[in-house]
Amino acid sequence: MLTNISNVLRATAQRNGAVALVSARTYADFTTEASFEIKKCDIHKLEEAPATQVVMTRDEGLQYYRVMQTIRRMELKADQLYKQKIIRGFCHLYDGQEACAVGIEAGINLTDHLITAYRAHGYTYTRGGTVKQIMAELTGRRGGIAKGKGGSMHMYTKNFYGGNGIVGAQVPLGAGVALACKYLENNQVSVSLYGDGAANQGQIFEAYNMAALWKLPAIFICENNRYGMGTSVERSAASTDYYKRGDYISGLRVDGMDVLCVREATKFAADHCRAGKGPILMELQTYRYHGHSMSDPGVSYRTREEIQEVRGKSDPISLLKDRMLSNNMASIEELKEIDVSVRKEIEDAAQFATTDPEPPLEELCNHIFYNDSPMEVRGTNPWTKLKSVS
Amino acid sequence: MAAAARFFIRGANSKLSITAIGTGSQCSFGATLVKLSPSSNSRTKSQRRHAAHFTFQPDPEQTQYGPTQKMNLFQSVTSALDNTLANDPTAVIFGEDVAFGGVFRCTVGLRDKYGKDRVFNTPLCEQGIVGFGIGAAVAGATAIAEIQFADYIYPAFDQIVNEAAKYRYRSGNLFDCGNLTIRAPWGCVGHGSLYHSQSPEAFFAHCPGIKVVIPRSPVQAKGLLLSCIADQNPCIFFEPKILYRAAVEQVPVESYTIPLSQADIVQEGSDVTLVAWGTQIHVMREVANMAQEKLGVSCEVIDLQTILPWDVETVCKSVVKTGRLLISHEAPITGGFAAEISSSVQEECFLNLEAPIKDDQLLNPVSQLLVSLNPRLSTFLLRSSYQWRSARKRHFVDHPIRKQHPDGLHVPSVFCILKTVTSPLH
């Protein structure tokens, strides 16, 4: 994560070299690091909890801010492009949940493994995808991260196994990835994300059992955004203590709106796994501002006031911003500068995503089977043969 | 060619305003189609093709079931469920988000009318939903389960195939779950992508003990759904989701049934039999009209309606009459249900066949994969039915309608089959 974010930062610094120099004069006045009291995690079958007193450096804070802001702006842009009918099909937005993606990434290494469901844009970015690639994937263009063939739900990059469309189906895969980590003894961990809705799928429990039985380095993370599609957690789950639902698996309940809480808990969980103690479960209590998908206005099963209250009181970006400002870790102008450059990056990416050509028709049938020599595939009528290359 | 195709794709996107499927008031793709179709008449032919890959053709109004009301397909499903809940106190409806209407609005208002103990939401757990339905049905309730998309039915595959289908047989008729009906939106929609476009009827057609039914219109949907609910076997009822709003008919308000396992001859003809089900019936009707206009070929169009157990008799009788059979479905061609029909018909009607039976499908053998690709590309594929139609024409040309061989002998079908195998076209 840090490498990734610092790469992003470095690139920006290079682009805006002059600005960085000018501002550098004033940076010396800022606090370089500060200690913060964060909310204590609820624990299940654990002797100790993640630290509640944590240190964040100014650089880290700026990085988190930039990445969260990028994800937020990217999702809002996707919303806009969807409404303009430039993005088609299914699209699930991540705004509101940014602290989860950023916090998790800050708590593991880029060499660790991550798999999630269909709300995947944020993770694709934190795992190393670029805004351009993500936006172009959303619009189904050639420059997309899955060559424009996957769309919103199916994005992949190194050590990021997608982007999976079926509720809960990615979790056993994540356990399998953890098995590979253990077998290869590479000290890596596998993070499997799912929502509160998916937490009721049977295969999640099958994955828990295998992971615990074989003590796999698997972190199961339930992003509890309070609604599984249109049904609130209370109406769909007998126990809403998602962190305890691994029963024999240790668990943590974490404030998913606070990037530092998520980071500390993830570090704790990763250490747990790397120490050979087997899997661990985390429940991140978070909130999505948008509806379940673009066709869900998101207000038929919850009130507008509820959304406004979360936005007003526990927005992850505002929380971080307030912390940095009140501790003299950054200036308003500086954060605004980040906002401006993020906006520009998003605009450029959107521009790219709307002008990049679509995948050529020759690509249509590629990657169906593994094949050394091209395979012939029947076209839209029996007399059209298309080539399939993998 | 590729450039032209891209132009079409782009054209399709700029002219269409279909939004995604899902909850709430924005679920308007069908409405958009309805809205588009009248105005599209004034457009040029190539533009019209972009509106949809088919034109819904309502059946003539039927009055034998009492007063009718204008309904689209999702409303006719609601009406069927409404009748069931009113007439059968043991009927319960459950599934993901059904309490407030379901993502396709099929259960709108039912919870308020019949209570939250009879129409209720389940967690997101398809295997659990079906298993639960089997349990409720075996204990005497009329269980109507909704799987939100046919594409999500696979986690429940074991419950359907191993538990539901075999309950009666393995208990020596002591127990059964005949009161179970599983409803699921089915089929392509234009940009549904990988997990919202599939037509999985053939998977279930391999399993004795369940019935699989797919309607083509609101009137058929209501009658067939009520038959499924009344039928003493577990039934899977697939609803063509593209028709939910696009198909509007005068539907009887009261309860009525349309018999299962009985194909419907939608249009009589003498030269070739066209078999299809669901949305594809409307494509076939158009093909039949084209064949009549352009080639003077008279087509008999049959809506199979029940995929399992299917109406062999109606299809075979028709083939005996016409000597030619063409089957078309949305699902992939390899192992598709057309193959089953084709095999049965060649066995029953071997000496009556004038040409090899033709299986066809909307897209191609990997259509499900292709639908998954770019939503734009899949839109293109669906729109490419003009190519598809010309393919049909080709078939007629390759196998000209000739009741008699020039020598006055009956054309042996084996000749045609050999021709198929050696033909570079196949």
PDB file of C-alpha atoms in Angstrom, chain A residues 112-214:
ATOM      1  CA  ASP A 112      -0.173 -10.262   0.213  1.00  0.00           C
ATOM      2  CA  HIS A 113      -3.303 -11.436  -1.548  1.00  0.00           C
ATOM      3  CA  LEU A 114      -6.760  -9.926  -1.692  1.00  0.00           C
ATOM      4  CA  ILE A 115     -10.086 -10.998  -3.130  1.00  0.00           C
ATOM      5  CA  THR A 116     -13.415  -9.222  -2.940  1.00  0.00           C
ATOM      6  CA  ALA A 117     -16.932  -9.251  -4.359  1.00  0.00           C
ATOM      7  CA  TYR A 118     -18.474  -6.943  -6.934  1.00  0.00           C
ATOM      8  CA  ARG A 119     -17.944  -3.626  -5.116  1.00  0.00           C
ATOM      9  CA  ALA A 120     -14.418  -3.719  -6.398  1.00  0.00           C
ATOM     10  CA  HIS A 121     -13.388  -0.324  -7.789  1.00  0.00           C
ATOM     11  CA  GLY A 122     -11.723   0.928  -4.597  1.00  0.00           C
ATOM     12  CA  TYR A 123      -9.680  -2.218  -4.052  1.00  0.00           C
ATOM     13  CA  THR A 124      -8.601  -2.282  -7.677  1.00  0.00           C
ATOM     14  CA  TYR A 125      -7.121   1.158  -7.082  1.00  0.00           C
ATOM     15  CA  THR A 126      -5.466   0.425  -3.738  1.00  0.00           C
ATOM     16  CA  ARG A 127      -4.026  -2.812  -5.157  1.00  0.00           C
ATOM     17  CA  GLY A 128      -2.207  -0.896  -7.857  1.00  0.00           C
ATOM     18  CA  GLY A 129      -4.671  -0.329 -10.676  1.00  0.00           C
ATOM     19  CA  THR A 130      -4.779   3.199 -12.046  1.00  0.00           C
ATOM     20  CA  VAL A 131      -7.856   5.408 -12.211  1.00  0.00           C
ATOM     21  CA  LYS A 132      -7.516   5.392 -15.976  1.00  0.00           C
ATOM     22  CA  GLN A 133      -7.581   1.620 -16.168  1.00  0.00           C
ATOM     23  CA  ILE A 134     -10.549   1.417 -13.814  1.00  0.00           C
ATOM     24  CA  MET A 135     -12.600   4.072 -15.560  1.00  0.00           C
ATOM     25  CA  ALA A 136     -11.818   2.559 -18.955  1.00  0.00           C
ATOM     26  CA  GLU A 137     -12.928  -0.824 -17.653  1.00  0.00           C
ATOM     27  CA  LEU A 138     -16.174   0.705 -16.484  1.00  0.00           C
ATOM     28  CA  THR A 139     -16.844   2.101 -19.931  1.00  0.00           C
ATOM     29  CA  GLY A 140     -15.712  -1.145 -21.566  1.00  0.00           C
ATOM     30  CA  ARG A 141     -12.761   0.273 -23.447  1.00  0.00           C
ATOM     31  CA  ARG A 142      -9.564  -1.295 -24.671  1.00  0.00           C
ATOM     32  CA  GLY A 143      -7.425   0.395 -22.022  1.00  0.00           C
ATOM     33  CA  GLY A 144      -9.486  -1.113 -19.210  1.00  0.00           C
ATOM     34  CA  ILE A 145      -7.808  -3.199 -16.550  1.00  0.00           C
ATOM     35  CA  ALA A 146      -9.510  -6.350 -17.881  1.00  0.00           C
ATOM     36  CA  LYS A 147      -9.153  -5.188 -21.500  1.00  0.00           C
ATOM     37  CA  GLY A 148     -12.629  -3.723 -21.371  1.00  0.00           C
ATOM     38  CA  LYS A 149     -14.197  -7.156 -21.192  1.00  0.00           C
ATOM     39  CA  GLY A 150     -14.987  -7.424 -17.504  1.00  0.00           C
ATOM     40  CA  GLY A 151     -16.806  -4.252 -16.579  1.00  0.00           C
ATOM     41  CA  SER A 152     -17.568  -2.972 -13.108  1.00  0.00           C
ATOM     42  CA  MET A 153     -17.693  -6.282 -11.277  1.00  0.00           C
ATOM     43  CA  HIS A 154     -14.667  -7.914 -12.825  1.00  0.00           C
ATOM     44  CA  MET A 155     -11.392  -6.105 -12.299  1.00  0.00           C
ATOM     45  CA  TYR A 156      -8.101  -7.781 -11.541  1.00  0.00           C
ATOM     46  CA  THR A 157      -4.510  -6.842 -10.945  1.00  0.00           C
ATOM     47  CA  LYS A 158      -1.432  -8.429  -9.405  1.00  0.00           C
ATOM     48  CA  ASN A 159      -2.292 -10.194  -6.138  1.00  0.00           C
ATOM     49  CA  PHE A 160      -5.880  -9.015  -6.507  1.00  0.00           C
ATOM     50  CA  TYR A 161      -8.127 -11.851  -7.556  1.00  0.00           C
ATOM     51  CA  GLY A 162     -11.171  -9.719  -8.429  1.00  0.00           C
ATOM     52  CA  GLY A 163     -13.955  -8.554  -8.696  1.00  0.00           C
ATOM     53  CA  ASN A 164     -16.411 -11.541  -8.296  1.00  0.00           C
ATOM     54  CA  GLY A 165     -20.090 -11.349  -9.153  1.00  0.00           C
ATOM     55  CA  ILE A 166     -21.781 -14.065  -7.126  1.00  0.00           C
ATOM     56  CA  VAL A 167     -22.570 -13.226  -3.524  1.00  0.00           C
ATOM     57  CA  GLY A 168     -20.144 -15.050  -1.224  1.00  0.00           C
ATOM     58  CA  ALA A 169     -18.519 -17.169  -3.913  1.00  0.00           C
ATOM     59  CA  GLN A 170     -15.140 -15.450  -3.565  1.00  0.00           C
ATOM     60  CA  VAL A 171     -14.596 -16.446   0.082  1.00  0.00           C
ATOM     61  CA  PRO A 172     -13.709 -20.133  -0.448  1.00  0.00           C
ATOM     62  CA  LEU A 173     -11.366 -18.948  -3.210  1.00  0.00           C
ATOM     63  CA  GLY A 174      -9.670 -16.711  -0.677  1.00  0.00           C
ATOM     64  CA  ALA A 175      -9.237 -19.680   1.647  1.00  0.00           C
ATOM     65  CA  GLY A 176      -7.651 -21.548  -1.249  1.00  0.00           C
ATOM     66  CA  VAL A 177      -5.241 -18.685  -1.836  1.00  0.00           C
ATOM     67  CA  ALA A 178      -4.373 -18.866   1.886  1.00  0.00           C
ATOM     68  CA  LEU A 179      -3.673 -22.579   1.495  1.00  0.00           C
ATOM     69  CA  ALA A 180      -1.220 -21.749  -1.298  1.00  0.00           C
ATOM     70  CA  CYS A 181       0.494 -19.181   0.943  1.00  0.00           C
ATOM     71  CA  LYS A 182       0.870 -21.755   3.686  1.00  0.00           C
ATOM     72  CA  TYR A 183       2.059 -24.460   1.312  1.00  0.00           C
ATOM     73  CA  LEU A 184       4.640 -22.167  -0.256  1.00  0.00           C
ATOM     74  CA  GLU A 185       5.731 -20.940   3.206  1.00  0.00           C
ATOM     75  CA  ASN A 186       6.084 -17.434   1.841  1.00  0.00           C
ATOM     76  CA  ASN A 187       4.777 -15.708   4.990  1.00  0.00           C
ATOM     77  CA  GLN A 188       2.032 -14.048   2.945  1.00  0.00           C
ATOM     78  CA  VAL A 189      -1.581 -13.739   3.964  1.00  0.00           C
ATOM     79  CA  SER A 190      -4.828 -13.872   2.029  1.00  0.00           C
ATOM     80  CA  VAL A 191      -7.581 -11.336   2.664  1.00  0.00           C
ATOM     81  CA  SER A 192     -11.116 -12.322   1.628  1.00  0.00           C
ATOM     82  CA  LEU A 193     -13.776  -9.640   1.688  1.00  0.00           C
ATOM     83  CA  TYR A 194     -17.517 -10.081   1.673  1.00  0.00           C
ATOM     84  CA  GLY A 195     -20.543  -8.106   2.729  1.00  0.00           C
ATOM     85  CA  ASP A 196     -23.069  -8.555   5.507  1.00  0.00           C
ATOM     86  CA  GLY A 197     -25.463 -10.050   2.947  1.00  0.00           C
ATOM     87  CA  ALA A 198     -22.933 -12.647   1.823  1.00  0.00           C
ATOM     88  CA  ALA A 199     -22.228 -13.529   5.458  1.00  0.00           C
ATOM     89  CA  ASN A 200     -25.398 -15.648   5.355  1.00  0.00           C
ATOM     90  CA  GLN A 201     -24.227 -17.788   2.445  1.00  0.00           C
ATOM     91  CA  GLY A 202     -23.412 -21.381   3.317  1.00  0.00           C
ATOM     92  CA  GLN A 203     -20.095 -21.483   1.524  1.00  0.00           C
ATOM     93  CA  ILE A 204     -18.672 -18.828   3.855  1.00  0.00           C
ATOM     94  CA  PHE A 205     -18.971 -21.331   6.696  1.00  0.00           C
ATOM     95  CA  GLU A 206     -17.420 -24.077   4.619  1.00  0.00           C
ATOM     96  CA  ALA A 207     -14.466 -21.766   4.034  1.00  0.00           C
ATOM     97  CA  TYR A 208     -14.238 -20.922   7.764  1.00  0.00           C
ATOM     98  CA  ASN A 209     -14.075 -24.585   8.623  1.00  0.00           C
ATOM     99  CA  MET A 210     -11.360 -25.454   6.136  1.00  0.00           C
ATOM    100  CA  ALA A 211      -9.309 -22.406   7.056  1.00  0.00           C
ATOM    101  CA  ALA A 212      -9.496 -23.173  10.779  1.00  0.00           C
ATOM    102  CA  LEU A 213      -8.975 -26.905  10.304  1.00  0.00           C
ATOM    103  CA  TRP A 214      -5.770 -26.365   8.387  1.00  0.00           C
TER     104      TRP A 214
END
